[in-house]
Amino acid sequence: MNRFDMELSDIAWCPGCGNYGILNVLKKTLDELGIQPEKMVLVSGIGQAAKIPHYFRTNFFNGLHGRALPPATAIKASNPSLTVIAESGDGDMYGEGGNHFIHTIRRNPGITNIVHNNMVYGLTKGQASPTSQAGFKTPIQVGGVFLEPFNPIAVALALDATFVARAFIGDQDRTREIFKKALMHKGYALVDVFQPCFTFNKINTFQWFREHTYYLDDTHDVHNRNQAFQKAVETDKLPLGVFYENTGRKTFEENIQETGKAVLPLHSQETDYGKLKDLILKFK
Amino acid sequence: MSNSIADKKPGDVSILLCGQAGQGIQTVEHLLMRILKSSGYCLFTGKEYMSRVRGGMNSTSIRISGSPVSAPSNRIDILVPLDKGGVSHVSCMLTSNTVVIGEKDSCGGEIPNGVALLDVPFSKIAAETGNKVYSNTVAVGALLFLLGLELEPNLHHIGEFFSGKPDDVVKKNLEAAGKGYASLAGTGTARLQMEFKSSPDVKEQLLLSGAEAVSLGALAGGCNFISSYPMSPSTGVLSFLAQHGSEFGIVVEQAEDEIAAINMAIGAWYAGARAMVTTSGGGFALMTEGLSLAGMLESPLVIHLAQRPGPATGLPTRTEQGDLEFALYGGHGEFPRIIFAPGTLEEGFTLAHRAFSVADKYQVPVIILTDQFFMDSCCNTPVFKLDDVDREKHFTGTSAGYRRYEMAANGISPRGIPGLGDGLVCVDSDEHDQEGHITENSVMRTMMVDKRLKKLESSMDDFIPPRLFETGSSNNLIVCWGSALSAVREAVEILGRDDTAVLHFSQVFPLDAALVREHFSKAEKTILVEGNATGQFGRILKGCTGVDFHGRILRYNGLSFASDELAAKINSCLQEGK
Ligand SMILES: Cc1ncc(C[n+]2csc(CCOP(=O)(O)OP(=O)(O)O)c2C)c(N)n1
Ligand code: SF4
Ligand SMILES: [Mg+2]
């Protein structure tokens, strides 16, 4: 038991789904980091993965399909003292929300972006997702997927995301280490988590991921973007771990305060009516 | 022929500046407005422009009067073509009473028969002063003479306008204005005798545009977060708040698209900010899913929707009142919303700050519906008051066990924000229970729908009733909403009919049906005036209250109503069936 646990009567996930592992690991990591449920917000979109806030004792904003990142950015910008996590599925973050994915990385808000990557659309019953592998057959892609899979790690690196990692929920301990680093990172942190879907993806199973992944070792320099990129485009075996970290960039919250002179948190900001009166009178 | 202007003695003077985009229209307009306002004249300027940055013909109309004016007129007393093509652009509106003041060399060939040309070689005089760029200031000088104003006491306005430029440039501009003035002063040219009086009150008033009024209103409403994507004619509000963002501590973000913009604004409200988005029809189309989200989350939200003619890209820089029904029905599912549509600058200011307070109080999205005409028009208006701004913030601290969607008789559950107290603030776009957790329970579903809709009824506590303008006991009722007010009122004044009243709605939804019926029951003849092709507000009124109209005047050519033209249409509408 930890402080994020809640009584659960009705979980919408299939037994044995990788989502359970992510739920457990995330709760454990937050608990270990001493983060309080009242001081964090879990923002999600729509999908199986995006239901995670309902199994979590915390503040949450369960918004629209594909739209977790804009509110997460705004919540962090409005009140930087909150820990903000944006979490959803691969279809939600990379498909419907692809434009936000790109531009959120450019903004670099101090949020952790966890993507449950099961290479399929779970909630809508098994269509291809942007990360589905070539040849993957579905009721829609009847002849198999022929689009090039979306590579979130490479895209994030191309945009100089300040923290880029990939985990596999078959290994909860290593996933926890990665989550911890991501949550402690200042700035936008992407963790793409391989999460086998029992029901709709019979190809990319726990076994398949075990066989097709390996961990980056000590020889990998997380500050070397070129090296990270080389690793990101490997496909025969998919690397896991932290690809890249850049601690030199300012966060969105820092920029809006320093350049934009925003006064945060916004909820305790009061309008300066004296100044406003002066501004109005300038139009005389 | 040049003395025709002195013979005319109009009740107001209407000047049209016409030239290429990116050229000197703005300079001439700005200088004239400054000078005329400090002389105590009531002013109005309206813009009509093409969707291009340079080239193409743009025009700005300036009206000068002794009493408030806020609508364009189709009559042109003085036309100032600043470029070739400027006369042809408006030639169908010229009459024998119009004086064209411009360069014979460039526009002489465009002047229709019977129209007087006062030849002032702007660019030649400017070139003699040192550079062709001074020709706009030459035009200002000549116009001052024509309007019967003095040069010397007004030169400081010109100096101030160019202050910040090198001394030499300031000096040359002053010289250019003087030469423009002198070019007519010695020639026996008749000057306009302004029949109307100036007023010292005007000098103390504000002179600003609709975009500025709405932006100042947003500031007064405590707006501290704006996320938007540029789109004419709504961008003025975004840029105003950006210009003043650091002064007032506002977060200003240009989003990647309107979808991000509205979802950010909702996130900001969730965290305790006061957020708005500003957009036009196409952007609002992308926002509708987010609008529906605000409905479901019971999030306050302020949307400024500045209309332009559609469908699709339509006429990007022109005006229309064509998105009323879209604003009312946009967004899937059923949820309450409030729609304001200012008719005056003062209403632009007041409704903008009220939008924040009622959005916060009733936890509903509020849409401020304006249009290109309203955004770009400028006139003098009494100084905005800050005394009656509702400064109360409606979020609360929470304690353990807090439930975001606690059932309440008026539909309004206390709104907590994360991090402020021991409670958890859980909001969900799925149907949810009182805690904010997803549910498919049909009893809970029904209760939640009823709770959300109840807020619309509750919001009637702050309902803004339509305003009735009448001079005598009226048999006729002209109904309009939003920016059409100024032209409609002036049209009725022009007709001088004290049997005709104007009923203007600045809150277009929700409506007070009984009140509307009462107004209609007293009228023998009712006429609807709207800037769209199908009479959208008429349809809404009929749907909500059952009332009908005897006549409709609809305009959808991309241009705003002109008071004189509208007067003629109202008159013929009133004659019909008599
Ligand atoms: C605007 C919109 N389009 C489509 C949907 C339907 N929809 C809900 S979830 C989803 C895809 C889910 O896939 P993913 O994000 O990978 O999550 P998973 O269920 O696999 O965890 C879709 C298409 C929706 N809710 N909203
Ligand atoms: S459908 Fe797949 S992803 Fe969704 S809960 Fe079931 S196993 Fe998990
Ligand atoms: Mg998925």
XYZ file of C-alpha atoms in Angstrom, chain A residues 6 37-39 41 46 51 53-54 57-64 67 70-71 74-75 78-79 82 99-100 103 107 252 256 260-264 266-267 269-273 275-277 279-281 283-284, chain B residues 34 37 204-208 212 219-220 222 224 244 246-249 251 253-257 259-260 263-264 267-268 270 272-273 289 297 391 393 395 417 419-420 422 424-430 436-438:
102
model
C -7.359 3.867 -3.760
C -1.085 13.363 -4.144
C -2.414 16.850 -3.340
C 0.612 18.484 -4.931
C -1.765 16.487 -11.214
C -8.625 9.090 -23.837
C -7.868 5.717 -17.731
C -6.041 8.547 -13.197
C -9.169 6.693 -12.179
C -5.517 8.791 -5.537
C -4.391 12.172 -6.840
C -5.579 15.376 -8.510
C -6.322 14.619 -12.125
C -7.423 16.156 -15.372
C -8.739 13.460 -17.686
C -9.257 15.510 -20.843
C -9.825 14.743 -24.511
C -5.071 16.597 -25.844
C -1.700 21.348 -23.795
C -3.554 21.358 -20.445
C -0.832 25.174 -18.930
C -1.274 23.653 -15.466
C -0.046 28.396 -14.034
C 1.384 26.772 -10.934
C 2.704 21.193 -8.902
C 1.105 18.209 -33.256
C 1.031 18.862 -29.522
C 5.325 21.655 -29.956
C 8.190 24.554 -25.200
C 8.645 27.003 -20.325
C 7.381 32.916 -19.177
C 7.278 37.243 -20.233
C 7.345 38.539 -16.642
C 4.408 36.343 -15.676
C 3.758 36.268 -11.939
C 3.235 32.684 -10.804
C -1.553 32.623 -11.338
C -4.222 31.709 -8.793
C -2.128 36.913 -8.761
C -4.200 40.073 -8.362
C -4.842 42.505 -11.194
C -3.143 45.836 -10.645
C -6.140 48.114 -11.127
C -1.896 50.297 -13.534
C -4.934 49.392 -15.568
C -6.476 52.768 -14.904
C -3.356 52.274 -19.261
C -6.979 53.174 -19.970
C -6.198 56.862 -19.622
C -6.193 56.311 -24.781
C -7.369 59.826 -24.018
C -5.498 63.112 -32.809
C -10.214 64.830 -30.971
C -11.490 64.088 -21.994
C -12.822 60.904 -23.566
C -11.020 57.824 -24.834
C -10.343 57.203 -28.482
C -9.863 53.537 -29.174
C -8.602 47.662 -27.582
C -7.540 42.886 -18.244
C -10.216 44.325 -15.984
C -8.456 39.600 -14.339
C -3.849 36.398 -16.725
C 0.956 44.540 -22.072
C 4.741 41.792 -18.856
C 3.179 44.891 -17.319
C 0.323 42.815 -15.929
C 2.082 39.491 -15.420
C 1.081 34.291 -19.588
C 1.273 31.762 -25.568
C 0.888 31.426 -29.302
C -0.297 27.835 -29.519
C 0.471 25.399 -32.342
C -3.210 25.390 -33.277
C -7.062 22.933 -30.428
C -4.017 23.386 -28.221
C -7.157 22.980 -24.163
C -4.427 25.100 -22.603
C -5.960 23.614 -18.115
C -5.056 27.084 -16.894
C -8.225 24.222 -13.707
C -6.607 28.685 -10.874
C -5.795 31.089 -13.721
C -14.316 19.846 -29.083
C -15.545 19.576 -16.911
C -13.284 41.333 -8.619
C -12.655 34.973 -7.594
C -12.530 29.084 -6.586
C -8.053 24.002 -7.594
C -2.632 22.332 -4.500
C -4.911 24.631 -2.534
C -6.088 18.863 1.303
C -8.220 16.258 -4.534
C -9.578 18.004 -7.611
C -10.604 15.374 -10.136
C -12.111 16.370 -13.464
C -13.083 14.053 -16.274
C -14.271 14.404 -19.856
C -16.104 11.100 -19.506
C -15.023 13.137 -10.866
C -14.526 9.444 -11.559
C -15.739 7.822 -14.747
